[in-house]
Amino acid sequence: QVQLVESGGGLVQAGGSLRLSCAASGRAFSNYAMGWFRQAPGKEREFVAAISRSGALTSYADSVKGRFTISRDNDKNTVYLQMNGLKPEDTAVFSCAAASRPIIATMVNQYDYWGQGTQVTVSS
């Protein structure tokens, strides 16, 4: 069992930056691939970024490539999402997730554990 708690969301103007954190507790954090997803009102949850267990591999949605960076610190049991150049269309609830089986995962159904999410609102 893994518990995930996100933090760092908030209100920011377009072009601004935020850094999300996801703290994990429970079983060995380094055994899990991690990902960030987001869900805007009235839309389905969508993939944002993923990172492999060691941090050597990363994957991004086309909509955030070049603006967002995912990283992890296995000593601190934390995964991060640095978001730069934020746009109003990035407004959503951002959630982190942990996957026990794949090396890296980009699909919702590959993940076993989810956090509650943190709201990110980007004003124009």
mmCIF file of C-alpha atoms in Angstrom, residues 3 25 27 42 45 47 57 62 67 69 85 101 118:
data_model
loop_
_atom_site.group_PDB
_atom_site.id
_atom_site.type_symbol
_atom_site.label_atom_id
_atom_site.label_comp_id
_atom_site.label_asym_id
_atom_site.label_seq_id
_atom_site.Cartn_x
_atom_site.Cartn_y
_atom_site.Cartn_z
ATOM 1 C CA GLN A 3 -0.224 6.761 0.259
ATOM 2 C CA SER A 25 4.557 6.861 2.314
ATOM 3 C CA ARG A 27 6.124 0.561 0.717
ATOM 4 C CA GLY A 42 -16.071 18.311 -17.616
ATOM 5 C CA ARG A 45 -8.355 12.597 -16.665
ATOM 6 C CA PHE A 47 -1.702 12.000 -18.786
ATOM 7 C CA LEU A 57 13.325 7.593 -18.146
ATOM 8 C CA ASP A 62 2.754 16.721 -26.202
ATOM 9 C CA ARG A 67 7.284 23.506 -20.339
ATOM 10 C CA THR A 69 9.654 18.719 -16.012
ATOM 11 C CA GLY A 85 5.082 28.872 -18.984
ATOM 12 C CA ARG A 101 4.406 -3.198 -12.581
ATOM 13 C CA THR A 118 -4.114 19.609 -5.948
#
